[in-house]
Amino acid sequence: MNVGILMNVFANNDHYLNDLKITVDKLRASDNFLIIAHAFPDGDTIGSSFALCMSLIKIGKHARVICSDSIPTKYEYIYSSLIQSDFEAKFIIATDIADTNLFGEKLQEYVGCVNLCIDHHISNKKYAEFTLLDAKAAATCEIIADVIKLLGVEFDNVIADSIYTGLATDTGCFRYSNTTPKTLRCAADMIEFGAKSAIINKRMFETNSRARLEIERSAMNSLEFFCHEKAVLICITLDMLAKAGATELDLEGIPSLPVRIEGVIVGITIKEKSTGHYKISVRTNNGVNASKICASLGGGGHAAAAGCQFDGTLEQVKNIMIEIVNKELG
Amino acid sequence: MNVGILMNVFANNDHYLNDLKITVDKLRASDNFLIIAHAFPDGDTIGSSFALCMSLIKIGKHARVICSDSIPTKYEYIYSSLIQSDFEAKFIIATDIADTNLFGEKLQEYVGCVNLCIDHHISNKKYAEFTLLDAKAAATCEIIADVIKLLGVEFDNVIADSIYTGLATDTGCFRYSNTTPKTLRCAADMIEFGAKSAIINKRMFETNSRARLEIERSAMNSLEFFCHEKAVLICITLDMLAKAGATELDLEGIPSLPVRIEGVIVGITIKEKSTGHYKISVRTNNGVNASKICASLGGGGHAAAAGCQFDGTLEQVKNIMIEIVNKELG
């Protein structure tokens, strides 16, 4: 193991390092690992689970990954090379799962018997026997990379692809504020270990489905400025979704589009969930309190991203949101 | 200077390291530096020029940056803190400029008297007395960071902001294939030196002007699929530009949007430059030769990105491009 890698591990605080050692001791002492990825799996839970699984297999252990939902085919470069072995599970690991309600319908039997949870969510409910948590990590994959290093497993290109995927997807390709020097250095290591970063980035960030294109186009066509162009509103109705052939999965990231317009400080996205029932996402810039705006309709969230619900007509929900925002921005 | 930084510098090949030493010797031995940023300045030439200028001033030299065009206000966090000193220029430096035709109209007097060029373009014309070139560098800022390190200048947050800006803008925020482990580690160093990476990323990658929004929206509304949905065509007419209040500057990156659609392997963007005169940009995936497609109309370029021109009506240019692409894709 080279000095650079060890320095990377030890750059963290003592508490984390201690928990990392406990984690690795547990992994060394156990076998027959069942690794749980969360429901509606994303790049971080998939990358974390498979990178850990492959590493455990590399040191002669039995391990497999399970998930309540099927894993999207765009991640097949991670899981396709893995031979799933059949064995009786003895040690249950959850990756990137803050709360057991994210296990999904099919994996409820494992709630209450998780031996180890590896996660980066500060909101982690500590439901596992032991939790390795680093809330400063941009992705759980960043923590998994430390575990693999300390386990003494040599990174190969598939493990590197897995880790890189989690780092890139959880940071919007290193764009979001959660990206730290450690995240970037971990990504650099993974590229040196053979991660096909450019191909992964293209697949994750530069490929849109036709349905996504259509729904984004019609959402942007619904755009209305108000409050002296400081606020913007877009709508996504059931009819628009049907015409675009789109589902909920195609809407990822759309609520953050309106506030990207120069000068806009409040962006409202109104989604029709079922006839007459609307979910509203509010995103803000410049310190405007999104949570306060949503509280007017009984919702809540964070300072820059919040949500609420409304029953009525599209006209009514638009009018009430415009009224609330006008009042808030004075 | 910490060991990690030195290792970063010396990880390069001998030839580069030698040129780096010559560069630093020249900077130490000279004074009254005039640093040229290229016309239509981007994040990399601006970041490079100002980072070098600030570093030279820090070691007691006189230095200032000039550019044929005005520097967009979105970069003001880089240049606003710099006190421009007045002195007779004695040593001319060009950053990120492959060819003197990029000096711009107002700086033609400096063509032929450049003492030092620092650049990462493999196409560099070697017009300077001495050229420090690293074609593997993702951005000229990556090379400038090495120069500053070897000069022994301590990075401050403004220099770090400048370098980070060049790295991020030339790599699409570390998304493009030019991003190397060295690029990512250099960005990590800059964040540690105080670069406000999250704010810079938001400004560079998540802020669109109203005009850009409007022209992108109408371009996407012009989208037509053809050749069994394997090819896509969008148009930007003078009328659309006028309605959107947009200029050429608002069109950056638009030609790469059509090929992001899943399954699309040829994306055509037709721009009306003046009445009856069209510029066509072709982008391809999966090894389709964009240059060959454009050669049919006397144009050319690279394998995945090429261009050509056409005089006639919009209908004619659309038809001829569809015909050429249909023939190419068989």
XYZ file of C-alpha atoms in Angstrom:
660
model
C 0.000 0.000 0.000
C 1.481 3.346 -0.921
C 2.086 6.137 1.548
C -0.292 8.538 -0.202
C -3.223 6.185 0.343
C -2.463 5.704 4.024
C -2.128 9.463 4.521
C -5.535 9.867 2.922
C -7.052 7.488 5.479
C -5.316 8.988 8.447
C -6.149 12.551 7.489
C -9.554 12.001 9.110
C -10.341 12.570 12.747
C -9.493 10.031 15.446
C -13.075 8.995 16.126
C -13.685 8.120 12.494
C -10.369 6.293 12.256
C -11.214 4.247 15.327
C -14.629 3.294 13.922
C -12.956 2.413 10.629
C -10.635 -0.013 12.451
C -13.561 -1.596 14.311
C -15.403 -1.990 11.003
C -12.447 -3.694 9.326
C -11.946 -5.998 12.331
C -15.609 -7.028 12.122
C -15.339 -7.713 8.395
C -12.170 -9.795 8.892
C -13.765 -11.817 11.703
C -17.030 -12.561 9.850
C -18.234 -14.240 6.673
C -21.336 -14.785 4.515
C -22.106 -11.099 4.055
C -25.453 -9.870 2.780
C -25.088 -6.268 1.647
C -28.264 -4.189 1.364
C -28.569 -1.321 -1.121
C -31.471 1.062 -0.503
C -34.781 1.045 -2.390
C -34.858 3.092 -5.639
C -31.096 2.533 -5.735
C -28.801 5.365 -6.839
C -25.141 5.417 -7.868
C -23.861 5.757 -4.312
C -25.687 2.824 -2.709
C -24.976 0.651 -5.773
C -21.314 1.664 -5.984
C -20.847 1.222 -2.214
C -22.541 -2.176 -2.042
C -20.817 -3.734 -5.041
C -17.355 -2.283 -4.279
C -17.559 -3.727 -0.754
C -18.944 -7.037 -2.033
C -16.162 -7.448 -4.607
C -13.519 -6.529 -2.025
C -14.815 -9.089 0.474
C -14.845 -11.778 -2.224
C -11.257 -10.804 -3.078
C -10.127 -11.694 0.465
C -11.859 -15.078 0.267
C -15.202 -14.223 1.874
C -18.718 -14.994 0.656
C -20.743 -11.900 -0.124
C -23.708 -10.774 -2.215
C -25.719 -7.612 -2.746
C -29.514 -7.385 -2.465
C -31.939 -4.581 -3.188
C -35.711 -4.285 -2.907
C -35.886 -2.749 -6.385
C -34.155 -3.799 -9.559
C -30.923 -1.988 -10.350
C -31.157 0.342 -13.378
C -29.341 -1.023 -16.429
C -27.204 2.109 -16.696
C -25.173 0.719 -13.777
C -24.555 -2.656 -15.403
C -20.816 -1.979 -15.780
C -20.684 -2.269 -11.978
C -22.677 -5.418 -11.317
C -22.466 -7.433 -14.521
C -19.056 -8.945 -13.785
C -19.991 -10.124 -10.304
C -20.710 -13.819 -9.770
C -23.510 -14.027 -7.206
C -22.753 -16.860 -4.839
C -25.414 -18.737 -2.891
C -24.931 -19.082 0.875
C -26.710 -18.611 4.172
C -26.345 -14.973 5.219
C -24.662 -14.474 8.603
C -23.627 -10.808 8.627
C -25.967 -8.089 7.359
C -24.540 -4.799 6.078
C -26.545 -1.741 4.988
C -24.825 0.893 2.812
C -25.928 4.495 2.353
C -29.164 3.816 4.286
C -30.032 6.416 6.940
C -33.273 4.764 8.040
C -34.788 1.272 7.791
C -37.828 2.668 5.949
C -35.453 2.913 2.950
C -34.910 -0.868 2.901
C -37.935 -1.155 0.620
C -40.915 -3.496 0.674
C -39.113 -6.728 -0.119
C -36.390 -6.438 2.516
C -38.468 -5.724 5.621
C -37.279 -9.025 7.148
C -33.819 -7.476 7.685
C -35.059 -4.515 9.717
C -33.769 -5.066 13.249
C -30.960 -7.460 12.375
C -28.390 -5.243 10.648
C -24.868 -5.901 11.980
C -23.134 -2.989 10.265
C -24.278 0.209 8.593
C -21.868 2.324 6.541
C -23.323 5.748 5.767
C -22.678 9.466 5.262
C -26.110 10.877 6.203
C -26.038 12.986 9.350
C -29.680 11.962 9.852
C -28.678 8.269 10.241
C -31.025 6.607 12.769
C -28.313 4.316 14.238
C -30.523 1.245 13.729
C -27.556 -1.092 13.211
C -25.487 -2.983 15.791
C -22.539 -0.850 14.654
C -22.543 2.259 12.445
C -19.562 3.649 10.550
C -20.665 7.206 9.832
C -18.811 10.147 8.312
C -21.231 12.994 7.716
C -18.450 15.029 6.082
C -18.051 12.428 3.346
C -19.650 13.533 0.073
C -20.703 9.956 -0.641
C -20.808 6.637 1.202
C -18.402 5.426 -1.496
C -15.771 7.756 -0.041
C -16.026 5.836 3.265
C -16.117 2.460 1.500
C -12.835 3.389 -0.243
C -11.249 3.883 3.208
C -12.624 0.507 4.372
C -11.192 -1.240 1.294
C -7.804 0.469 1.749
C -7.622 -0.543 5.410
C -8.769 -4.091 4.556
C -5.645 -4.212 2.390
C -7.567 -5.155 -0.757
C -5.962 -4.126 -4.038
C -8.288 -1.908 -6.077
C -9.072 -3.224 -9.548
C -10.811 -1.330 -12.345
C -14.314 -2.607 -11.460
C -14.000 -1.653 -7.781
C -12.586 1.695 -8.944
C -15.539 2.162 -11.356
C -17.964 1.450 -8.495
C -16.382 3.898 -6.071
C -16.007 6.583 -8.749
C -19.698 6.202 -9.658
C -20.828 6.921 -6.100
C -18.494 9.906 -5.743
C -19.578 11.422 -9.064
C -23.331 10.843 -8.748
C -23.628 12.147 -5.179
C -21.724 15.357 -6.002
C -23.238 16.207 -9.416
C -19.806 15.366 -10.840
C -17.933 17.297 -8.107
C -20.089 20.405 -8.564
C -22.079 20.501 -5.307
C -20.902 22.026 -2.051
C -20.481 18.587 -0.424
C -17.353 17.993 -2.573
C -14.217 18.162 -0.411
C -10.490 17.858 -1.163
C -10.757 14.266 0.089
C -13.551 13.523 -2.422
C -11.453 14.859 -5.309
C -8.340 12.962 -4.194
C -10.339 9.763 -3.811
C -11.654 10.239 -7.380
C -8.061 10.824 -8.575
C -6.982 7.547 -6.922
C -9.867 5.677 -8.564
C -8.916 6.950 -12.042
C -5.371 5.725 -11.398
C -6.814 2.356 -10.361
C -8.540 2.159 -13.741
C -11.968 3.813 -13.311
C -13.324 4.764 -16.742
C -14.310 8.206 -15.470
C -15.028 9.852 -18.834
C -17.354 7.024 -19.948
C -19.123 6.959 -16.573
C -19.572 10.759 -16.589
C -21.021 10.688 -20.092
C -23.469 7.939 -19.125
C -24.514 9.587 -15.843
C -24.549 13.272 -16.782
C -24.828 13.590 -20.548
C -27.441 11.030 -21.458
C -31.117 11.916 -21.230
C -33.991 9.608 -22.122
C -36.369 10.760 -24.835
C -39.122 10.925 -22.186
C -36.927 13.147 -19.996
C -36.219 15.422 -22.940
C -39.940 15.743 -23.692
C -41.033 16.380 -20.103
C -38.230 18.892 -19.517
C -39.177 20.663 -22.732
C -42.846 20.917 -21.795
C -41.991 21.919 -18.204
C -39.784 24.735 -19.517
C -42.565 25.797 -21.894
C -44.893 26.171 -18.883
C -42.462 28.611 -17.258
C -43.956 31.844 -15.901
C -42.042 34.715 -14.326
C -43.663 36.724 -11.527
C -42.777 39.089 -8.677
C -40.739 41.413 -10.958
C -38.999 38.406 -12.555
C -37.436 37.442 -9.230
C -39.596 34.320 -9.077
C -40.414 31.608 -11.559
C -43.011 28.861 -11.668
C -43.151 25.683 -13.755
C -45.861 22.993 -13.885
C -45.823 19.285 -14.606
C -49.307 17.864 -15.021
C -50.390 14.227 -15.405
C -51.371 15.085 -18.959
C -47.864 16.408 -19.714
C -46.294 13.273 -18.205
C -48.537 11.035 -20.313
C -47.792 12.944 -23.515
C -44.026 12.750 -22.824
C -44.221 9.064 -21.890
C -42.447 10.052 -18.679
C -42.639 8.754 -15.109
C -41.558 10.086 -11.711
C -38.041 8.708 -12.425
C -37.638 11.108 -15.366
C -38.210 14.176 -13.171
C -34.950 13.989 -11.168
C -33.355 17.413 -10.839
C -36.146 19.326 -12.603
C -37.099 21.390 -9.500
C -33.586 22.860 -9.475
C -33.841 24.200 -13.055
C -35.951 27.370 -12.446
C -33.531 28.891 -9.892
C -30.646 28.560 -12.356
C -31.987 31.543 -14.295
C -29.917 34.643 -13.625
C -31.674 36.981 -11.203
C -34.242 34.416 -10.071
C -34.278 33.865 -6.316
C -37.382 31.681 -5.926
C -38.200 28.729 -8.204
C -41.496 26.870 -7.802
C -42.200 23.483 -9.391
C -45.809 22.275 -9.233
C -46.291 18.565 -9.900
C -49.726 16.978 -10.248
C -49.449 13.687 -8.308
C -53.048 12.559 -8.874
C -56.090 14.419 -10.197
C -56.537 17.537 -8.062
C -53.579 16.718 -5.791
C -50.363 18.709 -6.203
C -46.863 18.482 -4.772
C -44.914 21.746 -4.764
C -41.108 21.995 -4.663
C -39.539 25.320 -3.745
C -35.878 26.158 -4.401
C -34.290 29.461 -3.410
C -31.129 31.539 -3.829
C -29.684 34.479 -1.879
C -30.883 33.329 1.526
C -34.620 33.385 0.800
C -36.194 30.845 3.183
C -37.826 28.052 1.155
C -38.908 26.277 4.312
C -40.869 29.349 5.481
C -42.620 29.634 2.096
C -43.703 25.983 2.319
C -44.770 26.295 5.946
C -47.679 28.493 4.746
C -49.205 25.338 3.274
C -48.147 23.060 6.131
C -44.957 21.849 4.445
C -41.283 22.256 5.323
C -37.700 21.303 4.519
C -34.377 23.085 4.328
C -33.504 26.775 3.892
C -32.832 26.487 0.149
C -35.018 23.474 -0.726
C -38.450 22.693 0.681
C -41.793 21.194 -0.272
C -45.517 21.248 0.432
C -48.802 19.881 -0.925
C -52.107 21.307 -2.125
C -55.515 19.968 -3.162
C -57.542 21.906 -5.713
C -57.176 23.055 -9.326
C -53.910 23.931 -11.066
C -55.132 27.537 -11.268
C -55.702 27.603 -7.508
C -52.322 26.144 -6.577
C -50.552 28.566 -8.944
C -52.398 31.548 -7.509
C -51.757 30.624 -3.914
C -48.035 30.010 -4.504
C -47.705 33.342 -6.340
C -49.496 35.067 -3.450
C -47.250 33.452 -0.797
C -44.040 34.247 -2.692
C -45.109 37.845 -3.432
C -45.731 38.306 0.280
C -42.397 36.716 1.240
C -40.350 38.774 -1.218
C -42.275 41.886 -0.294
C 6.180 23.772 1.024
C 4.626 20.432 1.855
C 5.820 17.144 0.406
C 2.533 16.398 -1.342
C 2.834 19.550 -3.420
C 6.395 18.790 -4.479
C 5.427 15.224 -5.380
C 2.646 16.634 -7.528
C 5.139 18.741 -9.478
C 7.707 16.003 -9.884
C 5.157 13.412 -10.983
C 5.439 14.908 -14.481
C 7.935 13.855 -17.082
C 11.516 15.120 -17.103
C 11.105 17.302 -20.165
C 8.188 19.193 -18.638
C 9.987 19.533 -15.318
C 13.036 20.960 -17.059
C 10.922 23.508 -18.976
C 9.179 24.389 -15.726
C 12.547 25.186 -14.120
C 13.605 27.320 -17.104
C 10.278 29.185 -16.876
C 10.705 29.907 -13.179
C 14.326 31.040 -13.712
C 13.142 33.458 -16.419
C 10.405 34.840 -14.145
C 12.870 35.304 -11.273
C 15.390 37.066 -13.531
C 12.892 39.468 -15.133
C 10.431 42.193 -14.142
C 7.662 44.415 -15.513
C 5.508 41.571 -16.791
C 2.666 42.101 -19.238
C 0.443 39.039 -19.234
C -1.848 38.529 -22.230
C -5.172 36.686 -21.919
C -6.725 35.590 -25.230
C -9.578 37.383 -27.018
C -13.122 36.360 -25.972
C -11.528 35.388 -22.651
C -12.675 32.212 -20.886
C -12.136 30.944 -17.333
C -8.830 29.305 -18.122
C -7.030 32.249 -19.733
C -8.442 34.620 -17.095
C -7.599 32.302 -14.188
C -4.106 31.640 -15.575
C -3.277 35.272 -16.246
C -4.490 36.675 -12.938
C -3.080 33.834 -10.802
C 0.335 34.354 -12.396
C 0.049 38.153 -12.096
C -0.867 38.010 -8.404
C 1.951 35.530 -7.717
C 4.539 37.719 -9.436
C 3.354 40.751 -7.465
C 3.646 38.660 -4.281
C 7.372 38.158 -4.907
C 7.888 41.890 -5.431
C 7.611 42.088 -9.223
C 5.525 44.472 -11.353
C 2.867 42.716 -13.385
C -0.457 43.388 -15.073
C -2.945 41.515 -17.235
C -4.263 42.761 -20.586
C -6.917 41.416 -22.911
C -8.246 42.597 -26.270
C -11.825 42.132 -25.042
C -13.394 43.101 -21.775
C -13.517 40.408 -19.126
C -17.047 39.157 -18.358
C -18.332 40.362 -14.997
C -18.982 36.805 -13.841
C -15.204 36.539 -13.291
C -14.983 39.667 -11.153
C -14.121 37.668 -8.001
C -10.793 36.972 -9.736
C -9.771 40.399 -10.972
C -11.555 42.870 -8.708
C -9.024 42.682 -5.877
C -6.030 43.277 -8.129
C -4.395 46.691 -8.089
C -3.249 47.388 -11.647
C 0.144 49.034 -11.530
C 1.494 51.293 -14.252
C 4.933 50.524 -15.635
C 6.817 50.037 -18.885
C 6.385 46.416 -19.972
C 9.640 44.487 -20.387
C 8.621 40.826 -20.418
C 5.579 39.639 -22.393
C 3.753 36.465 -21.345
C 0.861 34.811 -23.194
C -1.322 32.320 -21.317
C -3.560 29.668 -22.868
C -2.935 31.102 -26.368
C -2.092 28.510 -29.045
C -1.770 31.006 -31.889
C -1.177 34.754 -32.170
C -4.436 35.161 -34.118
C -6.106 34.709 -30.721
C -4.446 37.867 -29.323
C -7.404 39.838 -30.645
C -7.595 43.093 -32.590
C -6.277 45.441 -29.924
C -3.134 43.472 -29.040
C -1.636 42.932 -32.484
C 1.400 45.017 -31.481
C 2.593 42.170 -29.236
C 2.617 39.534 -31.985
C 6.286 38.679 -32.540
C 7.579 39.887 -29.183
C 6.260 37.307 -26.722
C 8.979 36.172 -24.313
C 7.077 33.314 -22.715
C 3.974 31.337 -23.588
C 2.358 28.991 -21.063
C -0.198 26.722 -22.703
C -1.844 23.287 -22.796
C -2.954 23.175 -26.466
C -1.109 20.534 -28.494
C -1.705 22.769 -31.537
C 0.463 25.561 -30.010
C 2.306 27.360 -32.818
C 5.483 27.966 -30.762
C 5.424 31.668 -31.607
C 7.071 32.692 -28.307
C 10.764 32.931 -27.439
C 10.128 30.137 -24.920
C 7.047 27.920 -24.563
C 6.068 25.943 -21.475
C 3.635 23.405 -22.885
C 1.921 20.424 -21.280
C -0.643 19.005 -23.678
C -1.744 16.473 -21.053
C -2.840 19.278 -18.713
C -6.617 19.708 -18.665
C -6.205 23.471 -18.332
C -3.402 26.012 -18.550
C -4.240 26.765 -14.900
C -2.934 23.296 -14.012
C 0.490 24.321 -15.411
C 0.314 27.777 -13.781
C -0.228 26.041 -10.417
C 3.057 24.156 -10.943
C 4.823 27.426 -11.851
C 3.507 29.131 -8.714
C 4.531 26.165 -6.534
C 8.051 26.127 -7.970
C 8.289 29.925 -7.642
C 7.750 29.296 -3.930
C 4.761 31.642 -3.723
C 2.245 30.870 -1.007
C -1.237 30.317 -2.450
C -3.910 32.612 -1.049
C -7.646 32.297 -1.545
C -7.766 34.610 -4.596
C -4.966 32.763 -6.409
C -6.704 29.512 -5.452
C -10.032 30.846 -6.815
C -8.313 31.771 -10.093
C -6.650 28.387 -10.575
C -9.811 26.506 -9.559
C -11.840 28.525 -12.086
C -9.599 27.484 -14.989
C -9.589 23.837 -13.934
C -13.368 23.712 -13.538
C -14.330 25.646 -16.673
C -11.986 23.754 -19.028
C -13.208 20.355 -17.802
C -16.967 20.997 -17.558
C -16.496 20.728 -13.784
C -14.276 17.627 -14.052
C -16.722 15.847 -16.362
C -14.811 15.779 -19.661
C -12.250 13.168 -20.678
C -9.356 15.661 -20.332
C -9.706 15.465 -16.508
C -6.758 13.546 -15.023
C -5.841 12.514 -11.473
C -3.457 15.500 -11.463
C -6.340 17.863 -12.359
C -8.465 16.541 -9.485
C -5.577 16.711 -7.003
C -4.767 20.253 -8.089
C -8.427 21.208 -7.505
C -8.270 19.543 -4.066
C -5.174 21.622 -3.207
C -6.922 24.817 -4.349
C -9.950 24.128 -2.118
C -7.562 23.658 0.801
C -5.907 26.974 -0.097
C -9.325 28.639 0.193
C -10.943 28.442 -3.255
C -14.703 28.967 -2.907
C -15.390 25.993 -5.187
C -19.121 25.623 -4.491
C -19.820 29.310 -5.187
C -17.673 29.270 -8.338
C -19.373 26.089 -9.613
C -22.805 27.571 -9.036
C -21.856 30.742 -10.898
C -20.188 28.928 -13.810
C -22.448 25.903 -14.248
C -25.807 26.646 -12.669
C -26.543 30.183 -13.751
C -28.137 30.833 -17.127
C -29.079 34.232 -18.475
C -32.719 34.823 -19.337
C -31.675 35.139 -23.008
C -29.890 31.777 -22.818
C -32.963 30.199 -21.283
C -35.171 31.573 -24.053
C -32.874 30.605 -26.943
C -32.301 27.103 -25.513
C -36.045 26.683 -25.083
C -36.816 27.699 -28.654
C -33.901 25.624 -30.011
C -35.236 22.559 -28.196
C -38.732 23.282 -29.535
C -37.300 23.184 -33.081
C -35.974 19.668 -32.483
C -36.717 17.091 -35.190
C -35.804 13.417 -35.091
C -34.924 11.622 -38.323
C -33.165 8.490 -39.609
C -35.184 6.152 -37.338
C -34.614 8.495 -34.366
C -30.857 7.944 -34.519
C -30.338 11.533 -35.644
C -31.646 14.857 -34.406
C -31.648 18.353 -35.830
C -32.173 21.723 -34.132
C -32.267 25.206 -35.667
C -31.375 28.644 -34.387
C -32.522 31.399 -36.720
C -31.817 35.139 -36.553
C -35.494 35.601 -35.763
C -35.262 33.207 -32.790
C -32.139 35.009 -31.515
C -33.879 38.390 -31.778
C -37.004 37.149 -29.972
C -34.873 35.672 -27.173
C -32.694 38.786 -26.927
C -29.734 36.433 -27.325
C -26.335 36.806 -28.984
C -23.630 34.378 -30.127
C -22.290 34.368 -26.529
C -25.517 32.778 -25.278
C -25.147 29.770 -27.586
C -22.136 28.160 -25.860
C -22.608 24.410 -25.538
C -25.936 24.263 -27.384
C -24.565 22.082 -30.246
C -23.736 19.367 -27.704
C -27.334 19.128 -26.414
C -28.934 17.024 -29.223
C -26.473 14.106 -28.888
C -27.243 13.814 -25.187
C -30.568 12.172 -26.028
C -30.448 8.424 -25.397
C -30.044 6.496 -28.644
C -29.117 9.547 -30.718
C -25.792 9.156 -32.533
C -25.812 12.239 -34.774
C -26.831 15.719 -33.589
C -27.060 18.593 -36.062
C -27.304 22.254 -35.042
C -28.110 24.726 -37.821
C -27.365 28.362 -36.988
C -28.382 31.224 -39.277
C -25.361 33.556 -39.265
C -26.797 36.143 -41.685
C -29.827 36.010 -43.954
C -29.493 32.944 -46.167
C -26.116 31.946 -44.683
C -25.978 28.992 -42.267
C -23.312 27.442 -40.055
C -23.844 23.775 -39.224
C -22.370 22.022 -36.173
C -22.306 18.223 -36.145
C -21.742 16.175 -32.992
C -21.620 12.377 -32.963
C -21.548 9.375 -30.636
C -20.538 5.728 -31.125
C -17.730 6.416 -33.576
C -19.834 8.041 -36.323
C -17.476 10.359 -38.236
C -18.674 13.960 -37.881
C -15.785 15.226 -39.968
C -16.825 13.007 -42.915
C -20.418 14.273 -42.694
C -19.205 17.890 -42.825
C -16.727 17.166 -45.628
C -19.733 16.663 -47.954
C -20.309 20.423 -47.706
C -16.616 21.338 -47.733
C -16.277 21.535 -43.960
C -14.285 19.496 -41.475
C -13.164 19.089 -37.880
C -12.720 16.220 -35.457
C -14.199 12.706 -35.378
C -16.929 13.587 -32.853
C -17.313 17.339 -33.493
C -17.171 19.070 -36.867
C -18.689 21.955 -38.796
C -19.579 23.236 -42.250
C -21.461 26.090 -43.942
C -24.322 26.421 -46.425
C -25.982 29.223 -48.385
C -29.678 28.906 -49.220
C -32.970 28.604 -47.377
C -33.475 26.918 -43.992
C -35.562 24.272 -45.757
C -32.692 23.548 -48.153
C -30.014 23.288 -45.478
C -32.239 20.996 -43.386
C -32.969 18.744 -46.355
C -29.363 18.469 -47.441
C -28.154 17.649 -43.901
C -30.872 14.999 -43.498
C -29.866 13.515 -46.857
C -26.150 13.418 -45.957
C -26.771 11.876 -42.528
C -29.230 9.290 -43.898
C -26.591 8.245 -46.421
C -23.841 8.110 -43.766
C -25.887 6.031 -41.304
C -27.112 3.820 -44.126
